[in-house]
Structure formats: structure tokens, C-alpha cells
Amino acid sequence: MSATGMTDTHAPAEAPASAPAREGYFGPFGGQFVPESLSGALSELTEAWRTASQDPDFMAELDHLRRTYGGRPTPLYRADRLSAEAGLEVWLKREDLAHTGSHKLNNVVGQALLTKRMGKPRVIAETGAGQHGVATATAAALFGLECTVYMGAEDCRRQRLNVVRMQLLGAEVVPVESGTRTLKDAINEAMRDWVTNVATTHYLIGSAMGPHPFPTLVRELQKIISIEMRAQFAAQAGGLPDAVIACVGGGSNAIGAFADWIEEPTVRLLGVEAAGDGIGSGRSAATLSEGREAVLHGSRSIVLVDDEGQVCPAHSVSAGLDYPGVGPEHAWLASTGRGEYVGATDDDALYGFRRTCELEGIIPALEPAHAVGWLLRHGRDHLGEGARIVLNMSGRGDKDVDEVVRVAGWDVGVERAFRTDASE
């Protein structure tokens, strides 16, 4: 969805970086650039979250579900062998051990509770790597909601396991054939559905992007990651880490990992974007390194656009990071210097994937594998020998194994093993 025909129903389109804080904005980034037909739904959602977040019963139910259904708190684990190779003290926040296999359920359960509170019987979602789609389908099954998930056809191919999981959970999965057949196009289709069915449907956005109040809402629901992280690090390691690092696509796992540290200036916040074939190659998803200010999917942020203002295709080996935009709070953190954003190539990610498996017995999702690969190859020079790092392991990699083997051309010996067994 382009900016054409979209109006900002919340605040002026232009805002100087020095402007005072305004609801729905992070400096000049954010806002509500949506059709008039959605402004009522966004106002309803804003009010629903405002009252729910102040309702002790709602928050107690959310906390109960996080613990008893979602598996929180997730562990903080010192990765000794990874640390030795990186020349750093590396701690992993194990969001891969949460129910459904990623951080996504933190946001989804909260929004699903809001959907019930608003009296809407249906949710829709976009998904790239499928983790948000699986989490949404899971919550829909839990609360008895109708569920439709839009997923780019190329991502359906790359993430077949998650497609099957969503279908098993009762969701309708709609492959999107338009455009690059990836996450951006899935969001476009979800937006079109929402406009058509706004009275009965809540669009359960999966990342810290989109029109206000979504970036703030998702941040607040994912903030549990950094709240737990801070308490766990103090208890297990003592003091504060030197840096917190997370992969960044739209930015939900990273903003959740960063949120409770933003006012702690001694803790560096490092976001690792997907650089694909490399910065400047034309095949990258490193938005904050290569993008410019523009409106995409309902908010003003940093976007990969060409000289005519058209959105450029994004590329990453990871289906969850090949998005040509980024959440507006990340754009603000980058513009103010509070956040540092670097790029990891496809090769870096595959290296991080394999070394995490071999050194720690953890099969990571390709998304956090970008952060691991960057840390192994560049972390010591960037952060200093022995720096204490917390890396958000945002998801597990079952979904990526077949694609990693295909892309990397690794000989895993499975067919050879079966032939040997058969001959015996």
C-alpha cells in the first residue's frame, strides 16, 4: 500500500525532529496515515488499550496467560561456547522456548484479549516467516475467534511447516501472489481485508509498525522481554550488560528487547538488519542503512524507496526480515543515536545459524541468526573484548531448516543415510 490516497487522521504529516512529544509519534516518525474508513477502528483500539491497560482484571488475565499458557518467563542463558568464539560474554534471552516457538505470542495474546473486549469475532494477520501467523492462529483457537492469515506465496514456499501449523490450528491461510509475493504484499492484502470488514474484524498487526496505536501497543506487549531480561541479568550476572542486541525487520522483538533499557544510557542498543547480498547491492532489507523518510503501511518511518518514491523490493534469506520498512520507534532511536543499527548479510546469517547449532545445541530461527552471525564476525571489534552482551534469541529454527539446506547447498547426508539403511 503506497501513501497515495492515505490521509493522516491523527496529526500533521510533517513534524520537525525538535517537536515536542505527541501521541502516536516518535519525533517525526509515526502517525496515522490511513483511509477515513479505518480511523474509527483505530480510535476504538486506542481507547480499548487505554482502559484495558488500567484494568487490574485485564492485566491479571494477561499475566496469567503469559505464565501458564505462554511459558513465561523465558530463561536467560549464558552461552559459554558461543562466548569463547566471539571473544565476548554472550547471554541468550530464550524467546525460542516460549509457546509457539518465538516472541510473537507476547503481542498476540494481548491483542486477542482486546479483540474479545471490543466484541469482534474475527482476527486477520499478516505473516512473513510464519511465526506471527502461527501465534495468531494459536490465540484464535484459544479464544474461539475466526482467523485469516495473509502470507506471501514465496514465503508460503519457504515456510511450509508454519503454513501447515496455522491450518492445523484452524486458520485460513491466504497465499498472496501480487508484487514480490512476500511480507509487504501480505500486509497490503490484510489492510484491504480490514477496510472491507472493519466492523467485525480486528487486524492483529505482528510488528511494531503500522498506524498509531500499533507501534506503541506492540512495544508495550513485547516489553516483557526486556523487563525479564533486566531482572534476570542482575540476578545471574550482576549489574548491567554492556549491550543488548536483536535482529530488526519490522522491529517487534528488538523493541521488546530494548524498551526497558532506553533510559539506561550505559547499555548500548544494537539492532541487526538483514543486509541480504550486502549494503549497496540492490538486494538488501537494511532499511535504516539504505532507506529514507516516507510513509508505508499507515505510518511515517524510514523506508526503502527509489528516487520516484516507489517502494523498492527487499531481499533477505530470512522470510521474517525482508520488509522494506521499519517501525517508527526504531527510526527515532536511529535518528537520535540512542540505537545503533548494523547490517548482517545472508552469509553472516547462515554462519550464525550453523555455529549456534554446533556450539550451543540450539537451532535458531534465521532472523536471530543474523544477530549471532554479526556478533561472531564483528562484535569484538565493535564492542570490545569481553563485553557483556544479551542477545534476544527471538525464535527457533525448525521452520528454516529445509530452506537453509537448500540455500546453503549443505550436504546433510540424509539421502545417503537412507540409501545405506535400505541396502542393509
GROMACS .gro file of C-alpha atoms in nm:
model
  424
    1MET     CA    1   0.000   0.000   0.000
    2SER     CA    2   0.150   0.333  -0.103
    3ALA     CA    3   0.096   0.674   0.054
    4THR     CA    4  -0.134   0.766  -0.233
    5GLY     CA    5  -0.486   0.832  -0.112
    6MET     CA    6  -0.389   0.797   0.254
    7THR     CA    7  -0.463   1.076   0.499
    8ASP     CA    8  -0.316   1.138   0.840
    9THR     CA    9  -0.616   1.135   1.073
   10HIS     CA   10  -0.408   1.188   1.384
   11ALA     CA   11  -0.157   1.470   1.333
   12PRO     CA   12   0.011   1.675   1.060
   13ALA     CA   13   0.219   1.482   0.809
   14GLU     CA   14   0.530   1.689   0.866
   15ALA     CA   15   0.691   1.724   1.206
   16PRO     CA   16   1.030   1.873   1.286
   17ALA     CA   17   1.271   1.649   1.479
   18SER     CA   18   1.269   1.904   1.763
   19ALA     CA   19   0.890   1.894   1.801
   20PRO     CA   20   0.753   1.811   2.148
   21ALA     CA   21   0.631   1.458   2.203
   22ARG     CA   22   0.286   1.391   2.055
   23GLU     CA   23   0.069   1.088   2.100
   24GLY     CA   24   0.140   0.840   1.824
   25TYR     CA   25   0.469   0.998   1.722
   26PHE     CA   26   0.835   0.930   1.795
   27GLY     CA   27   0.993   1.257   1.694
   28PRO     CA   28   0.889   1.300   1.330
   29PHE     CA   29   0.803   0.932   1.286
   30GLY     CA   30   0.471   0.755   1.335
   31GLY     CA   31   0.121   0.894   1.298
   32GLN     CA   32  -0.193   0.758   1.132
   33PHE     CA   33  -0.186   0.762   0.752
   34VAL     CA   34  -0.496   0.558   0.677
   35PRO     CA   35  -0.825   0.575   0.485
   36GLU     CA   36  -1.102   0.752   0.674
   37SER     CA   37  -1.284   0.419   0.697
   38LEU     CA   38  -1.019   0.293   0.944
   39SER     CA   39  -0.998   0.598   1.169
   40GLY     CA   40  -1.291   0.481   1.383
   41ALA     CA   41  -1.140   0.136   1.435
   42LEU     CA   42  -0.806   0.287   1.535
   43SER     CA   43  -0.974   0.523   1.781
   44GLU     CA   44  -1.168   0.228   1.924
   45LEU     CA   45  -0.845   0.027   1.961
   46THR     CA   46  -0.664   0.320   2.124
   47GLU     CA   47  -0.938   0.359   2.382
   48ALA     CA   48  -0.969  -0.017   2.436
   49TRP     CA   49  -0.599  -0.045   2.517
   50ARG     CA   50  -0.603   0.268   2.734
   51THR     CA   51  -0.881   0.131   2.954
   52ALA     CA   52  -0.760  -0.231   2.947
   53SER     CA   53  -0.405  -0.141   3.048
   54GLN     CA   54  -0.551   0.035   3.354
   55ASP     CA   55  -0.789  -0.253   3.437
   56PRO     CA   56  -0.635  -0.483   3.703
   57ASP     CA   57  -0.853  -0.776   3.594
   58PHE     CA   58  -0.745  -0.749   3.230
   59MET     CA   59  -0.377  -0.721   3.319
   60ALA     CA   60  -0.404  -1.011   3.565
   61GLU     CA   61  -0.560  -1.230   3.294
   62LEU     CA   62  -0.286  -1.130   3.050
   63ASP     CA   63  -0.018  -1.210   3.308
   64HIS     CA   64  -0.183  -1.544   3.390
   65LEU     CA   65  -0.191  -1.645   3.023
   66ARG     CA   66   0.169  -1.535   2.969
   67ARG     CA   67   0.282  -1.762   3.251
   68THR     CA   68   0.054  -2.066   3.234
   69TYR     CA   69  -0.007  -2.078   2.858
   70GLY     CA   70   0.284  -1.889   2.703
   71GLY     CA   71   0.562  -2.032   2.917
   72ARG     CA   72   0.695  -1.709   3.064
   73PRO     CA   73   0.938  -1.612   3.194
   74THR     CA   74   1.172  -1.742   2.927
   75PRO     CA   75   1.524  -1.825   3.051
   76LEU     CA   76   1.836  -1.611   3.025
   77TYR     CA   77   2.119  -1.849   2.932
   78ARG     CA   78   2.495  -1.789   2.932
   79ALA     CA   79   2.625  -1.932   2.604
   80ASP     CA   80   2.979  -2.027   2.706
   81ARG     CA   81   3.099  -2.184   2.380
   82LEU     CA   82   2.950  -1.906   2.169
   83SER     CA   83   3.114  -1.658   2.408
   84ALA     CA   84   3.455  -1.819   2.363
   85GLU     CA   85   3.430  -1.796   1.984
   86ALA     CA   86   3.301  -1.439   1.987
   87GLY     CA   87   3.551  -1.310   2.245
   88LEU     CA   88   3.254  -1.169   2.438
   89GLU     CA   89   3.035  -1.275   2.728
   90VAL     CA   90   2.717  -1.373   2.545
   91TRP     CA   91   2.385  -1.430   2.718
   92LEU     CA   92   2.083  -1.551   2.519
   93LYS     CA   93   1.728  -1.445   2.607
   94ARG     CA   94   1.549  -1.766   2.507
   95GLU     CA   95   1.229  -1.645   2.339
   96ASP     CA   96   1.263  -1.954   2.119
   97LEU     CA   97   1.142  -2.154   2.422
   98ALA     CA   98   0.812  -1.965   2.452
   99HIS     CA   99   0.493  -2.138   2.334
  100THR     CA  100   0.467  -2.138   1.951
  101GLY     CA  101   0.847  -2.101   1.927
  102SER     CA  102   0.903  -1.726   1.927
  103HIS     CA  103   0.836  -1.393   2.098
  104LYS     CA  104   0.523  -1.338   1.887
  105LEU     CA  105   0.274  -1.477   2.139
  106ASN     CA  106   0.351  -1.189   2.381
  107ASN     CA  107   0.181  -0.944   2.147
  108VAL     CA  108  -0.083  -1.177   2.008
  109VAL     CA  109  -0.237  -1.282   2.339
  110GLY     CA  110  -0.274  -0.919   2.445
  111GLN     CA  111  -0.434  -0.814   2.118
  112ALA     CA  112  -0.661  -1.120   2.115
  113LEU     CA  113  -0.785  -1.027   2.462
  114LEU     CA  114  -0.853  -0.676   2.331
  115THR     CA  115  -1.042  -0.824   2.036
  116LYS     CA  116  -1.273  -1.009   2.276
  117ARG     CA  117  -1.308  -0.691   2.484
  118MET     CA  118  -1.416  -0.499   2.172
  119GLY     CA  119  -1.668  -0.770   2.085
  120LYS     CA  120  -1.522  -0.859   1.745
  121PRO     CA  121  -1.545  -1.224   1.634
  122ARG     CA  122  -1.267  -1.226   1.374
  123VAL     CA  123  -0.896  -1.151   1.352
  124ILE     CA  124  -0.672  -1.117   1.049
  125ALA     CA  125  -0.294  -1.106   1.038
  126GLU     CA  126   0.000  -1.076   0.805
  127THR     CA  127   0.299  -1.305   0.837
  128GLY     CA  128   0.639  -1.345   0.674
  129ALA     CA  129   0.831  -1.622   0.846
  130GLY     CA  130   0.500  -1.761   0.972
  131GLN     CA  131   0.575  -1.719   1.342
  132HIS     CA  132   0.326  -1.435   1.387
  133GLY     CA  133   0.072  -1.627   1.182
  134VAL     CA  134   0.116  -1.935   1.400
  135ALA     CA  135   0.085  -1.727   1.717
  136THR     CA  136  -0.230  -1.557   1.584
  137ALA     CA  137  -0.386  -1.888   1.484
  138THR     CA  138  -0.299  -2.024   1.828
  139ALA     CA  139  -0.467  -1.736   2.011
  140ALA     CA  140  -0.769  -1.754   1.778
  141ALA     CA  141  -0.809  -2.122   1.867
  142LEU     CA  142  -0.770  -2.042   2.237
  143PHE     CA  143  -1.035  -1.765   2.234
  144GLY     CA  144  -1.269  -1.907   1.970
  145LEU     CA  145  -1.206  -1.638   1.708
  146GLU     CA  146  -1.231  -1.675   1.332
  147CYS     CA  147  -0.882  -1.628   1.183
  148THR     CA  148  -0.745  -1.544   0.838
  149VAL     CA  149  -0.371  -1.509   0.781
  150TYR     CA  150  -0.223  -1.342   0.472
  151MET     CA  151   0.117  -1.475   0.366
  152GLY     CA  152   0.320  -1.408   0.052
  153ALA     CA  153   0.324  -1.707  -0.181
  154GLU     CA  154   0.705  -1.710  -0.181
  155ASP     CA  155   0.702  -1.713   0.200
  156CYS     CA  156   0.448  -1.997   0.195
  157ARG     CA  157   0.705  -2.195  -0.003
  158ARG     CA  158   0.994  -2.104   0.226
  159GLN     CA  159   0.796  -2.161   0.546
  160ARG     CA  160   0.577  -2.459   0.457
  161LEU     CA  161   0.594  -2.603   0.809
  162ASN     CA  162   0.433  -2.292   0.956
  163VAL     CA  163   0.163  -2.292   0.688
  164VAL     CA  164   0.066  -2.643   0.796
  165ARG     CA  165   0.076  -2.541   1.164
  166MET     CA  166  -0.162  -2.249   1.100
  167GLN     CA  167  -0.402  -2.473   0.911
  168LEU     CA  168  -0.393  -2.735   1.187
  169LEU     CA  169  -0.487  -2.460   1.433
  170GLY     CA  170  -0.796  -2.378   1.226
  171ALA     CA  171  -0.680  -2.064   1.044
  172GLU     CA  172  -0.739  -1.988   0.679
  173VAL     CA  173  -0.403  -1.914   0.513
  174VAL     CA  174  -0.432  -1.694   0.202
  175PRO     CA  175  -0.124  -1.703  -0.027
  176VAL     CA  176  -0.061  -1.359  -0.177
  177GLU     CA  177   0.057  -1.372  -0.540
  178SER     CA  178   0.099  -1.000  -0.605
  179GLY     CA  179   0.422  -0.799  -0.603
  180THR     CA  180   0.725  -0.978  -0.462
  181ARG     CA  181   0.492  -1.236  -0.300
  182THR     CA  182   0.646  -1.165   0.043
  183LEU     CA  183   0.567  -0.979   0.366
  184LYS     CA  184   0.499  -0.631   0.221
  185ASP     CA  185   0.238  -0.776  -0.013
  186ALA     CA  186   0.078  -0.979   0.267
  187ILE     CA  187   0.035  -0.656   0.467
  188ASN     CA  188  -0.124  -0.486   0.166
  189GLU     CA  189  -0.384  -0.764   0.139
  190ALA     CA  190  -0.452  -0.766   0.513
  191MET     CA  191  -0.511  -0.389   0.502
  192ARG     CA  192  -0.760  -0.433   0.217
  193ASP     CA  193  -0.945  -0.701   0.412
  194TRP     CA  194  -0.958  -0.480   0.721
  195VAL     CA  195  -1.105  -0.184   0.529
  196THR     CA  196  -1.378  -0.412   0.395
  197ASN     CA  197  -1.460  -0.589   0.722
  198VAL     CA  198  -1.368  -0.332   0.985
  199ALA     CA  199  -1.691  -0.365   1.186
  200THR     CA  200  -1.635  -0.732   1.268
  201THR     CA  201  -1.259  -0.773   1.230
  202HIS     CA  202  -0.951  -0.671   1.426
  203TYR     CA  203  -0.626  -0.652   1.230
  204LEU     CA  204  -0.376  -0.812   1.465
  205ILE     CA  205  -0.055  -0.648   1.339
  206GLY     CA  206   0.251  -0.852   1.427
  207SER     CA  207   0.527  -0.594   1.443
  208ALA     CA  208   0.592  -0.251   1.595
  209MET     CA  209   0.483  -0.079   1.274
  210GLY     CA  210   0.166   0.048   1.112
  211PRO     CA  211  -0.058   0.337   1.218
  212HIS     CA  212  -0.093   0.456   1.577
  213PRO     CA  213  -0.163   0.291   1.823
  214PHE     CA  214   0.003  -0.026   1.688
  215PRO     CA  215   0.372   0.070   1.736
  216THR     CA  216   0.307   0.166   2.098
  217LEU     CA  217   0.068  -0.121   2.166
  218VAL     CA  218   0.308  -0.384   2.029
  219ARG     CA  219   0.600  -0.227   2.217
  220GLU     CA  220   0.411  -0.238   2.546
  221LEU     CA  221   0.309  -0.601   2.494
  222GLN     CA  222   0.662  -0.707   2.394
  223LYS     CA  223   0.829  -0.503   2.670
  224ILE     CA  224   0.802  -0.808   2.897
  225ILE     CA  225   1.116  -0.936   2.721
  226SER     CA  226   1.339  -0.654   2.848
  227ILE     CA  227   1.169  -0.639   3.188
  228GLU     CA  228   1.252  -1.007   3.244
  229MET     CA  229   1.594  -0.964   3.087
  230ARG     CA  230   1.692  -0.683   3.324
  231ALA     CA  231   1.591  -0.876   3.637
  232GLN     CA  232   1.749  -1.199   3.517
  233PHE     CA  233   2.079  -1.036   3.420
  234ALA     CA  234   2.105  -0.859   3.755
  235ALA     CA  235   2.042  -1.187   3.940
  236GLN     CA  236   2.261  -1.415   3.727
  237ALA     CA  237   2.545  -1.191   3.610
  238GLY     CA  238   2.522  -0.883   3.829
  239GLY     CA  239   2.491  -0.521   3.723
  240LEU     CA  240   2.402  -0.417   3.369
  241PRO     CA  241   2.506  -0.560   3.032
  242ASP     CA  242   2.725  -0.353   2.803
  243ALA     CA  243   2.485  -0.405   2.512
  244VAL     CA  244   2.155  -0.562   2.411
  245ILE     CA  245   2.140  -0.693   2.057
  246ALA     CA  246   1.846  -0.810   1.844
  247CYS     CA  247   1.759  -0.861   1.479
  248VAL     CA  248   1.536  -0.597   1.319
  249GLY     CA  249   1.279  -0.635   1.043
  250GLY     CA  250   0.961  -0.452   1.134
  251GLY     CA  251   1.111  -0.448   1.481
  252SER     CA  252   0.885  -0.611   1.742
  253ASN     CA  253   1.138  -0.843   1.906
  254ALA     CA  254   1.401  -0.569   1.907
  255ILE     CA  255   1.177  -0.301   2.056
  256GLY     CA  256   1.066  -0.552   2.319
  257ALA     CA  257   1.428  -0.628   2.400
  258PHE     CA  258   1.526  -0.257   2.403
  259ALA     CA  259   1.226  -0.095   2.574
  260ASP     CA  260   1.327  -0.124   2.938
  261TRP     CA  261   1.684  -0.015   2.860
  262ILE     CA  262   1.614   0.301   2.659
  263GLU     CA  263   1.654   0.523   2.965
  264GLU     CA  264   1.971   0.337   3.070
  265PRO     CA  265   2.239   0.526   2.871
  266THR     CA  266   2.529   0.293   2.959
  267VAL     CA  267   2.357  -0.001   2.784
  268ARG     CA  268   2.412   0.008   2.409
  269LEU     CA  269   2.116  -0.093   2.190
  270LEU     CA  270   2.225  -0.276   1.875
  271GLY     CA  271   1.977  -0.365   1.602
  272VAL     CA  272   2.094  -0.602   1.328
  273GLU     CA  273   1.916  -0.558   0.996
  274ALA     CA  274   1.918  -0.804   0.707
  275ALA     CA  275   2.173  -0.679   0.454
  276GLY     CA  276   2.099  -0.960   0.205
  277ASP     CA  277   2.370  -0.965  -0.059
  278GLY     CA  278   2.532  -0.659   0.102
  279ILE     CA  279   2.471  -0.287   0.155
  280GLY     CA  280   2.458  -0.120  -0.186
  281SER     CA  281   2.398  -0.446  -0.373
  282GLY     CA  282   2.036  -0.366  -0.457
  283ARG     CA  283   1.935  -0.688  -0.279
  284SER     CA  284   1.905  -0.590   0.084
  285ALA     CA  285   1.650  -0.525   0.358
  286ALA     CA  286   1.873  -0.291   0.562
  287THR     CA  287   1.614  -0.014   0.582
  288LEU     CA  288   1.785   0.212   0.834
  289SER     CA  289   2.115   0.188   0.644
  290GLU     CA  290   1.976   0.248   0.296
  291GLY     CA  291   1.627   0.397   0.332
  292ARG     CA  292   1.479   0.744   0.353
  293GLU     CA  293   1.180   0.904   0.524
  294ALA     CA  294   0.848   0.803   0.370
  295VAL     CA  295   0.502   0.671   0.453
  296LEU     CA  296   0.439   0.297   0.437
  297HIS     CA  297   0.151   0.091   0.576
  298GLY     CA  298  -0.002   0.372   0.774
  299SER     CA  299   0.294   0.543   0.942
  300ARG     CA  300   0.585   0.770   0.861
  301SER     CA  301   0.918   0.594   0.906
  302ILE     CA  302   1.232   0.503   0.715
  303VAL     CA  303   1.156   0.303   0.400
  304LEU     CA  304   1.346   0.155   0.107
  305VAL     CA  305   1.223   0.378  -0.178
  306ASP     CA  306   1.363   0.480  -0.515
  307ASP     CA  307   1.411   0.835  -0.647
  308GLU     CA  308   1.045   0.845  -0.755
  309GLY     CA  309   0.928   0.748  -0.408
  310GLN     CA  310   0.823   0.397  -0.506
  311VAL     CA  311   0.886   0.120  -0.254
  312CYS     CA  312   1.182  -0.097  -0.351
  313PRO     CA  313   1.181  -0.476  -0.318
  314ALA     CA  314   1.360  -0.601  -0.008
  315HIS     CA  315   1.571  -0.916  -0.003
  316SER     CA  316   1.680  -1.145   0.277
  317VAL     CA  317   1.737  -1.516   0.316
  318SER     CA  318   1.500  -1.475   0.612
  319ALA     CA  319   1.129  -1.452   0.535
  320GLY     CA  320   1.078  -1.257   0.857
  321LEU     CA  321   1.323  -0.975   0.779
  322ASP     CA  322   1.267  -0.898   0.410
  323TYR     CA  323   1.045  -0.597   0.478
  324PRO     CA  324   1.122  -0.258   0.312
  325GLY     CA  325   1.027  -0.054   0.620
  326VAL     CA  326   1.085  -0.047   0.994
  327GLY     CA  327   0.880   0.052   1.299
  328PRO     CA  328   0.877   0.428   1.367
  329GLU     CA  329   1.029   0.396   1.714
  330HIS     CA  330   1.335   0.228   1.564
  331ALA     CA  331   1.359   0.512   1.311
  332TRP     CA  332   1.357   0.756   1.604
  333LEU     CA  333   1.616   0.558   1.804
  334ALA     CA  334   1.841   0.554   1.497
  335SER     CA  335   1.794   0.925   1.422
  336THR     CA  336   1.875   1.026   1.780
  337GLY     CA  337   2.172   0.792   1.806
  338ARG     CA  338   2.024   0.604   2.102
  339GLY     CA  339   2.005   0.292   1.891
  340GLU     CA  340   2.285   0.162   1.669
  341TYR     CA  341   2.182  -0.029   1.357
  342VAL     CA  342   2.415  -0.252   1.157
  343GLY     CA  343   2.372  -0.498   0.872
  344ALA     CA  344   2.430  -0.873   0.853
  345THR     CA  345   2.439  -1.041   0.513
  346ASP     CA  346   2.273  -1.367   0.415
  347ASP     CA  347   2.615  -1.529   0.451
  348ASP     CA  348   2.652  -1.388   0.803
  349ALA     CA  349   2.311  -1.527   0.894
  350LEU     CA  350   2.386  -1.874   0.760
  351TYR     CA  351   2.715  -1.871   0.951
  352GLY     CA  352   2.538  -1.765   1.270
  353PHE     CA  353   2.275  -2.033   1.216
  354ARG     CA  354   2.527  -2.312   1.180
  355ARG     CA  355   2.759  -2.203   1.461
  356THR     CA  356   2.471  -2.166   1.709
  357CYS     CA  357   2.370  -2.523   1.625
  358GLU     CA  358   2.724  -2.658   1.655
  359LEU     CA  359   2.838  -2.461   1.960
  360GLU     CA  360   2.525  -2.449   2.175
  361GLY     CA  361   2.292  -2.723   2.057
  362ILE     CA  362   2.032  -2.458   1.969
  363ILE     CA  363   1.875  -2.441   1.624
  364PRO     CA  364   1.792  -2.069   1.586
  365ALA     CA  365   1.548  -1.907   1.351
  366LEU     CA  366   1.718  -1.733   1.059
  367GLU     CA  367   1.606  -1.397   1.200
  368PRO     CA  368   1.816  -1.402   1.522
  369ALA     CA  369   2.087  -1.593   1.334
  370HIS     CA  370   2.160  -1.257   1.169
  371ALA     CA  371   2.243  -1.112   1.510
  372VAL     CA  372   2.457  -1.414   1.602
  373GLY     CA  373   2.646  -1.404   1.271
  374TRP     CA  374   2.715  -1.032   1.305
  375LEU     CA  375   2.827  -1.079   1.665
  376LEU     CA  376   3.068  -1.358   1.575
  377ARG     CA  377   3.223  -1.169   1.284
  378HIS     CA  378   3.215  -0.808   1.404
  379GLY     CA  379   3.112  -0.796   1.769
  380ARG     CA  380   3.456  -0.797   1.930
  381ASP     CA  381   3.580  -0.506   1.715
  382HIS     CA  382   3.258  -0.311   1.764
  383LEU     CA  383   3.203  -0.372   2.136
  384GLY     CA  384   3.545  -0.454   2.279
  385GLU     CA  385   3.699  -0.775   2.408
  386GLY     CA  386   3.499  -0.936   2.687
  387ALA     CA  387   3.196  -0.704   2.665
  388ARG     CA  388   2.885  -0.847   2.829
  389ILE     CA  389   2.608  -0.891   2.572
  390VAL     CA  390   2.246  -1.005   2.588
  391LEU     CA  391   2.121  -1.133   2.252
  392ASN     CA  392   1.748  -1.182   2.201
  393MET     CA  393   1.703  -1.532   2.056
  394SER     CA  394   1.366  -1.437   1.914
  395GLY     CA  395   1.266  -1.772   1.763
  396ARG     CA  396   1.354  -2.131   1.695
  397GLY     CA  397   1.463  -2.258   1.357
  398ASP     CA  398   1.257  -2.568   1.280
  399LYS     CA  399   1.076  -2.364   1.016
  400ASP     CA  400   1.402  -2.271   0.842
  401VAL     CA  401   1.594  -2.598   0.825
  402ASP     CA  402   1.482  -2.706   0.476
  403GLU     CA  403   1.537  -2.357   0.331
  404VAL     CA  404   1.880  -2.324   0.492
  405VAL     CA  405   1.991  -2.656   0.346
  406ARG     CA  406   1.857  -2.555   0.003
  407VAL     CA  407   2.013  -2.205   0.000
  408ALA     CA  408   2.345  -2.305   0.152
  409GLY     CA  409   2.377  -2.623  -0.052
  410TRP     CA  410   2.484  -2.819   0.253
  411ASP     CA  411   2.518  -3.195   0.218
  412VAL     CA  412   2.344  -3.316   0.532
  413GLY     CA  413   2.376  -3.680   0.428
  414VAL     CA  414   2.010  -3.771   0.482
  415GLU     CA  415   1.954  -3.938   0.145
  416ARG     CA  416   2.287  -4.118   0.171
  417ALA     CA  417   2.193  -4.245   0.518
  418PHE     CA  418   1.860  -4.375   0.392
  419ARG     CA  419   2.024  -4.548   0.097
  420THR     CA  420   2.270  -4.716   0.333
  421ASP     CA  421   1.990  -4.831   0.563
  422ALA     CA  422   1.789  -4.964   0.268
  423SER     CA  423   2.082  -5.158   0.128
  424GLU     CA  424   2.141  -5.321   0.463
   0.00000   0.00000   0.00000
